[in-house]
Short mmCIF file of C-alpha atoms in Angstrom, two decimals:
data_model
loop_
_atom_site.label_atom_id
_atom_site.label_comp_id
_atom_site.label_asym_id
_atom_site.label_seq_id
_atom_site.Cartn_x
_atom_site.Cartn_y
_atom_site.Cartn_z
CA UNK A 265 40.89 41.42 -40.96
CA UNK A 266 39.51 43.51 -43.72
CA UNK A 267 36.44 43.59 -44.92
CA UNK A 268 33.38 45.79 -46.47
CA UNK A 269 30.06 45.05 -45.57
CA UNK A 270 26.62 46.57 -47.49
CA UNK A 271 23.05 46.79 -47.50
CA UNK A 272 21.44 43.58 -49.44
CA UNK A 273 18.93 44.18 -52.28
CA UNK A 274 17.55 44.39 -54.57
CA UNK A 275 17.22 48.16 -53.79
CA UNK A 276 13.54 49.26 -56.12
CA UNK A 277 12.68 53.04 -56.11
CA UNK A 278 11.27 55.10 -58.51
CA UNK A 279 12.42 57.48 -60.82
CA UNK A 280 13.63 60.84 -58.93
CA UNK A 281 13.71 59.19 -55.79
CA UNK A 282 16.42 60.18 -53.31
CA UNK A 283 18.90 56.76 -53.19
CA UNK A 284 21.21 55.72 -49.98
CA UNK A 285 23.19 52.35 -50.01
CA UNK A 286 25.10 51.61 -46.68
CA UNK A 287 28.60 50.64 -46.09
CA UNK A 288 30.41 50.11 -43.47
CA UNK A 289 33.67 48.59 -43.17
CA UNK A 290 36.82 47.40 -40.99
CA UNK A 291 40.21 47.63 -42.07
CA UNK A 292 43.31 48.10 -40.67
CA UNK A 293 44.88 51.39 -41.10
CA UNK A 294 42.97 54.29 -42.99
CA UNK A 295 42.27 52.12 -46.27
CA UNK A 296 41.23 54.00 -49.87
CA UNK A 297 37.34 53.73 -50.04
CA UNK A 298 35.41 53.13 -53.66
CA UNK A 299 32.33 52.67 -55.35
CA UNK A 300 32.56 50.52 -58.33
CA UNK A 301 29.04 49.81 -60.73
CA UNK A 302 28.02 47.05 -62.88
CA UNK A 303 25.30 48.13 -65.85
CA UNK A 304 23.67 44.87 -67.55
CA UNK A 305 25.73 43.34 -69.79
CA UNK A 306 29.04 45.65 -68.90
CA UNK A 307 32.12 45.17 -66.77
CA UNK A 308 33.09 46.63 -63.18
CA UNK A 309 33.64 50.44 -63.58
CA UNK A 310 34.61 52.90 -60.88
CA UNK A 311 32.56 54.85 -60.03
CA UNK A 312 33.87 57.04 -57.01
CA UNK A 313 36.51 56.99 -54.58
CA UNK A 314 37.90 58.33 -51.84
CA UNK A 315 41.25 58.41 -50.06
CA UNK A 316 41.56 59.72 -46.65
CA UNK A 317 39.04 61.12 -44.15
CA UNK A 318 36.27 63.10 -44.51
CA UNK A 319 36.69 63.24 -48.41
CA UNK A 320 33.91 63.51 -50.27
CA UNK A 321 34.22 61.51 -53.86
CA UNK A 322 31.79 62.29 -56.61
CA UNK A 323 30.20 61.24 -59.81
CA UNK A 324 27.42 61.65 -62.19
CA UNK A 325 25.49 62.77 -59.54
CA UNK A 326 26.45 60.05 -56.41
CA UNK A 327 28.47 61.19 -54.02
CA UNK A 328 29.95 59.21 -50.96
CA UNK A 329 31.93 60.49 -47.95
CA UNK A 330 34.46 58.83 -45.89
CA UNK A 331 33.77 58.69 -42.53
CA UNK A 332 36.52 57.49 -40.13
CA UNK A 333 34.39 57.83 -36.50
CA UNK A 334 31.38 55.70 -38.38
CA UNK A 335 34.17 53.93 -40.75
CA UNK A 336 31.59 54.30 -43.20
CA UNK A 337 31.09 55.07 -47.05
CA UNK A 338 27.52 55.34 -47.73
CA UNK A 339 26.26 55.97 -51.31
CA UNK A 340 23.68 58.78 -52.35
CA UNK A 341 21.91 60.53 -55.21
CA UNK A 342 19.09 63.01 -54.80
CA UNK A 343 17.38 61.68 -57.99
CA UNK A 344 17.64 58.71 -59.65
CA UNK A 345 17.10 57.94 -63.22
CA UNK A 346 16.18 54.77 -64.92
CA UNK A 347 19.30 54.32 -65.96
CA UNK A 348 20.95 54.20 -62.73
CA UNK A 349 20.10 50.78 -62.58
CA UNK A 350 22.74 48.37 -61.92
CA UNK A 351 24.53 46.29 -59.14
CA UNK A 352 27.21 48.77 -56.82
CA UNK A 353 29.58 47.39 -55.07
CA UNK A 354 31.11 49.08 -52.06
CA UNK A 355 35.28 48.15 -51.59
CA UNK A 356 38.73 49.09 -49.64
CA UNK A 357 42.02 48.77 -50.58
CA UNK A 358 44.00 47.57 -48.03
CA UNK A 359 48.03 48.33 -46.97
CA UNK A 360 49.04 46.12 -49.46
CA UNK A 361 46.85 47.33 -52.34
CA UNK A 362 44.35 44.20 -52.16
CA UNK A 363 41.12 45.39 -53.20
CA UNK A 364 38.50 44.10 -51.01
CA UNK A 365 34.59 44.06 -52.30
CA UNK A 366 31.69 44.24 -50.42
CA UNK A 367 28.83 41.52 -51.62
CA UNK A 368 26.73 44.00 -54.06
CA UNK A 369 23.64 45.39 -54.01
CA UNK A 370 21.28 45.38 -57.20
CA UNK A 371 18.97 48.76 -57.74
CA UNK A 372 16.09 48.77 -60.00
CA UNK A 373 14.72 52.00 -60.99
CA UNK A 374 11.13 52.10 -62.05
CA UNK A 375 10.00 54.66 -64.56
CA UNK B 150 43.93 52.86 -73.33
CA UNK B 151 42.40 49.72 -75.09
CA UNK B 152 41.29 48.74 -71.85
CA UNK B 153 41.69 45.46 -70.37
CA UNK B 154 41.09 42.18 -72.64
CA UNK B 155 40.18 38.58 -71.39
CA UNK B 156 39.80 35.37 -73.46
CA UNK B 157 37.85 33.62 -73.87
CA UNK B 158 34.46 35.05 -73.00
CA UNK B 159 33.06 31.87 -72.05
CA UNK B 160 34.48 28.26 -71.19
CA UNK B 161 32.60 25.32 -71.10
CA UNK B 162 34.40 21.77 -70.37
CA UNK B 163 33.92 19.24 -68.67
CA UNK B 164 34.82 17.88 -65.28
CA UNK B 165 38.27 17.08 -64.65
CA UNK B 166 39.32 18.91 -67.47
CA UNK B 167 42.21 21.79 -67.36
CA UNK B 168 41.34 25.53 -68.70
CA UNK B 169 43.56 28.38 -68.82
CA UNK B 170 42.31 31.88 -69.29
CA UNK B 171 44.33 34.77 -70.72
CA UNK B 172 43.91 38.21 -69.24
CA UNK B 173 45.81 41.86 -71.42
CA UNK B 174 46.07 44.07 -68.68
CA UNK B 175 46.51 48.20 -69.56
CA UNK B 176 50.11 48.53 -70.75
CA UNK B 177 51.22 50.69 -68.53
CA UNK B 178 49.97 49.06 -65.45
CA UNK B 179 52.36 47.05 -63.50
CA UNK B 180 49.40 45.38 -61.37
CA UNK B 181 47.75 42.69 -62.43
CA UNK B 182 44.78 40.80 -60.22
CA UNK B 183 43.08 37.74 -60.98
CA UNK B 184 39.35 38.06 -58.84
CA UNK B 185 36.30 35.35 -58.99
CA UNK B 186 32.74 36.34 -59.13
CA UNK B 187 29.83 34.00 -58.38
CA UNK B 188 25.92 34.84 -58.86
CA UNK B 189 25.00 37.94 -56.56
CA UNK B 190 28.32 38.01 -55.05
CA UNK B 191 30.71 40.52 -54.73
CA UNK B 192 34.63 39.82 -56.30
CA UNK B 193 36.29 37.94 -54.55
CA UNK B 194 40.19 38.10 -54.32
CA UNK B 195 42.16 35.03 -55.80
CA UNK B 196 45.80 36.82 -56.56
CA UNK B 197 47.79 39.86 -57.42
CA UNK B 198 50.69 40.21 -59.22
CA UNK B 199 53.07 43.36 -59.61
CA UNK B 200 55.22 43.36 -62.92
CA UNK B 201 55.80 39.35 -62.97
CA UNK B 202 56.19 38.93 -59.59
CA UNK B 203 53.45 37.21 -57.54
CA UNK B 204 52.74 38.86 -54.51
CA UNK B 205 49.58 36.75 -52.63
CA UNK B 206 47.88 33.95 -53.67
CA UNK B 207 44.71 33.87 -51.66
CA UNK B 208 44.27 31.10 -48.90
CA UNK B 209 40.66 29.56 -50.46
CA UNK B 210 42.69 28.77 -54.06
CA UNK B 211 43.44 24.96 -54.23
CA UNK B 212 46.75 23.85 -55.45
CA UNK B 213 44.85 23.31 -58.83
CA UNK B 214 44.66 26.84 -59.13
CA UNK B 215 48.08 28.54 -61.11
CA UNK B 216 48.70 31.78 -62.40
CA UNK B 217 51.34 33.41 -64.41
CA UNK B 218 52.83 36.76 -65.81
CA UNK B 219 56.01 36.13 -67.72
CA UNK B 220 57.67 38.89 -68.60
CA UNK B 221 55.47 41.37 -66.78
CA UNK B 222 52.42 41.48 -69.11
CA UNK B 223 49.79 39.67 -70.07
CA UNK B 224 48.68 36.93 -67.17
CA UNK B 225 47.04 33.39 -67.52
CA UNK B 226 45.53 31.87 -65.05
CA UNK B 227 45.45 27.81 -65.08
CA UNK B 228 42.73 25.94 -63.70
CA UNK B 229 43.56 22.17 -63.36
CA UNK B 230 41.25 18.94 -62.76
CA UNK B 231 38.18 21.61 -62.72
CA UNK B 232 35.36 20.96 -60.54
CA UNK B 233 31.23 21.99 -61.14
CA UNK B 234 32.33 24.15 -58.17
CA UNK B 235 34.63 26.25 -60.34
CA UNK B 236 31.82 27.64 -62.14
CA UNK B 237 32.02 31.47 -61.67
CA UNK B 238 32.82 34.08 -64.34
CA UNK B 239 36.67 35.03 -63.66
CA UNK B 240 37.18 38.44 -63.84
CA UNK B 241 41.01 40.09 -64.59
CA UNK B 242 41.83 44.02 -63.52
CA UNK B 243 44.82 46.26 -63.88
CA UNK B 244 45.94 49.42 -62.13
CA UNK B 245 48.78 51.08 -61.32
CA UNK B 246 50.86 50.79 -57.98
CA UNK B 247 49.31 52.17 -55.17
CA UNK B 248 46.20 52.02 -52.45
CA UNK B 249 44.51 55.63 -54.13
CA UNK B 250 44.34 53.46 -57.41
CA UNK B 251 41.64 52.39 -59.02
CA UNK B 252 41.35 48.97 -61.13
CA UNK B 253 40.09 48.63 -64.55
CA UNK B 254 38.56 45.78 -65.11
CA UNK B 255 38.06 43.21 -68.48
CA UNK B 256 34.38 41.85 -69.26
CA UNK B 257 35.64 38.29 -67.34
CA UNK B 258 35.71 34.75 -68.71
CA UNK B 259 32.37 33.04 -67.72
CA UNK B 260 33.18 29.24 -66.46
CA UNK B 261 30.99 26.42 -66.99
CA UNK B 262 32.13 23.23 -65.81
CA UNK B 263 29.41 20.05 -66.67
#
């Protein structure tokens, strides 16, 4: 079946720290990848995707790249700000345009 | 783009009572999904419609789950005979056709049920 599995958290680094949150995944087919963000108090937002192989998607400074041999999606930013903090959630869209989350992972960013 | 509306923004009632939640998706979207979210969990799927057809319902919904979207727009989603393990903040999204498209979701209707 599908599904989209990601580090736990809570994820705590300090300000202009260099951030990774894992992803992996298994789907059937070659699925659409995203990142989607929750800020305190706000609704799910997109905040990258990508849609076949090897594409890298981008964003206010994240960037994730699809990886088909590791059929991973990891999540990075050379420097995080305070404001980065929030819960990500990692997801697929499957053939049928279901779109699959993984469980979250909260990131605090200390000033 | 007025973005995607839900109401209420919280529900409170009590046990074996029915709720219905209303979710405005983006006009021009012709999906529609219905997704529950419990404390430090991810979304998780409950149905999808395109225009006002239903296409899944997700296996884990109990008959006392129902959702509509007459006429292609707005959705409701019916909750019958609720139970304390309902409680979860119900969360609506639209998009466009399509795997390379992204949802938008509304703020969600938070669910208490005493």
């Amino acid at each position: 079946g599908n599904s989209v599995t990601q580090m736990e958290g809570p994820v705590t680094l300090s300000e202009e720290a260099f951030l990774t949150i894992n992803c992996t995944y298994t789907a059937t087919g070659y699925p659409s990848l995203f990142w989607y963000v929750q800020y305190p108090g706000e609704g799910l937002q997109l905040l990258l995707k990508a849609t076949k192989a090897d594409d890298k998607g981008s964003n206010k400074g994240f960037e994730a790249t699809y990886r088909k041999e590791t059929t991973s999606f990891h999540l990075e930013k050379g420097s995080v700000q305070v404001s980065d903090s929030a819960v990500y959630f990692c997801a697929l869209s499957t053939r049928d345009d279901k779109i699959i989350f993984g469980k979250g992972t909260r990131l605090h960013i200390l000033p | 783009d007025t973005g995607v509306s839900q109401n209420p923004r919280h529900k409170i009632t009590k046990r074996g009572q029915n709720v219905t939640f209303r979710c405005d998706p983006i006009s021009e979207h012709n999906r529609l999904y219905w997704y529950r979210q419990t404390l430090g969990q991810g979304p998780e799927f409950l149905t999808y419609f395109q225009n006002e057809a239903q296409l899944e319902k997700s296996r884990l919904l109990s008959d006392r789950f129902s959702a509509e979207r007459p006429k292609g727009s707005f959705s409701t989603l019916e909750i019958q005979r609720t139970e304390q393990g309902d409680s979860a903040m119900y969360l609506c999204a639209s998009s466009l056709q399509g795997v390379t498209s992204p949802l938008h979701f509304g703020n969600g209707t938070r669910l208490t049920v005493t």
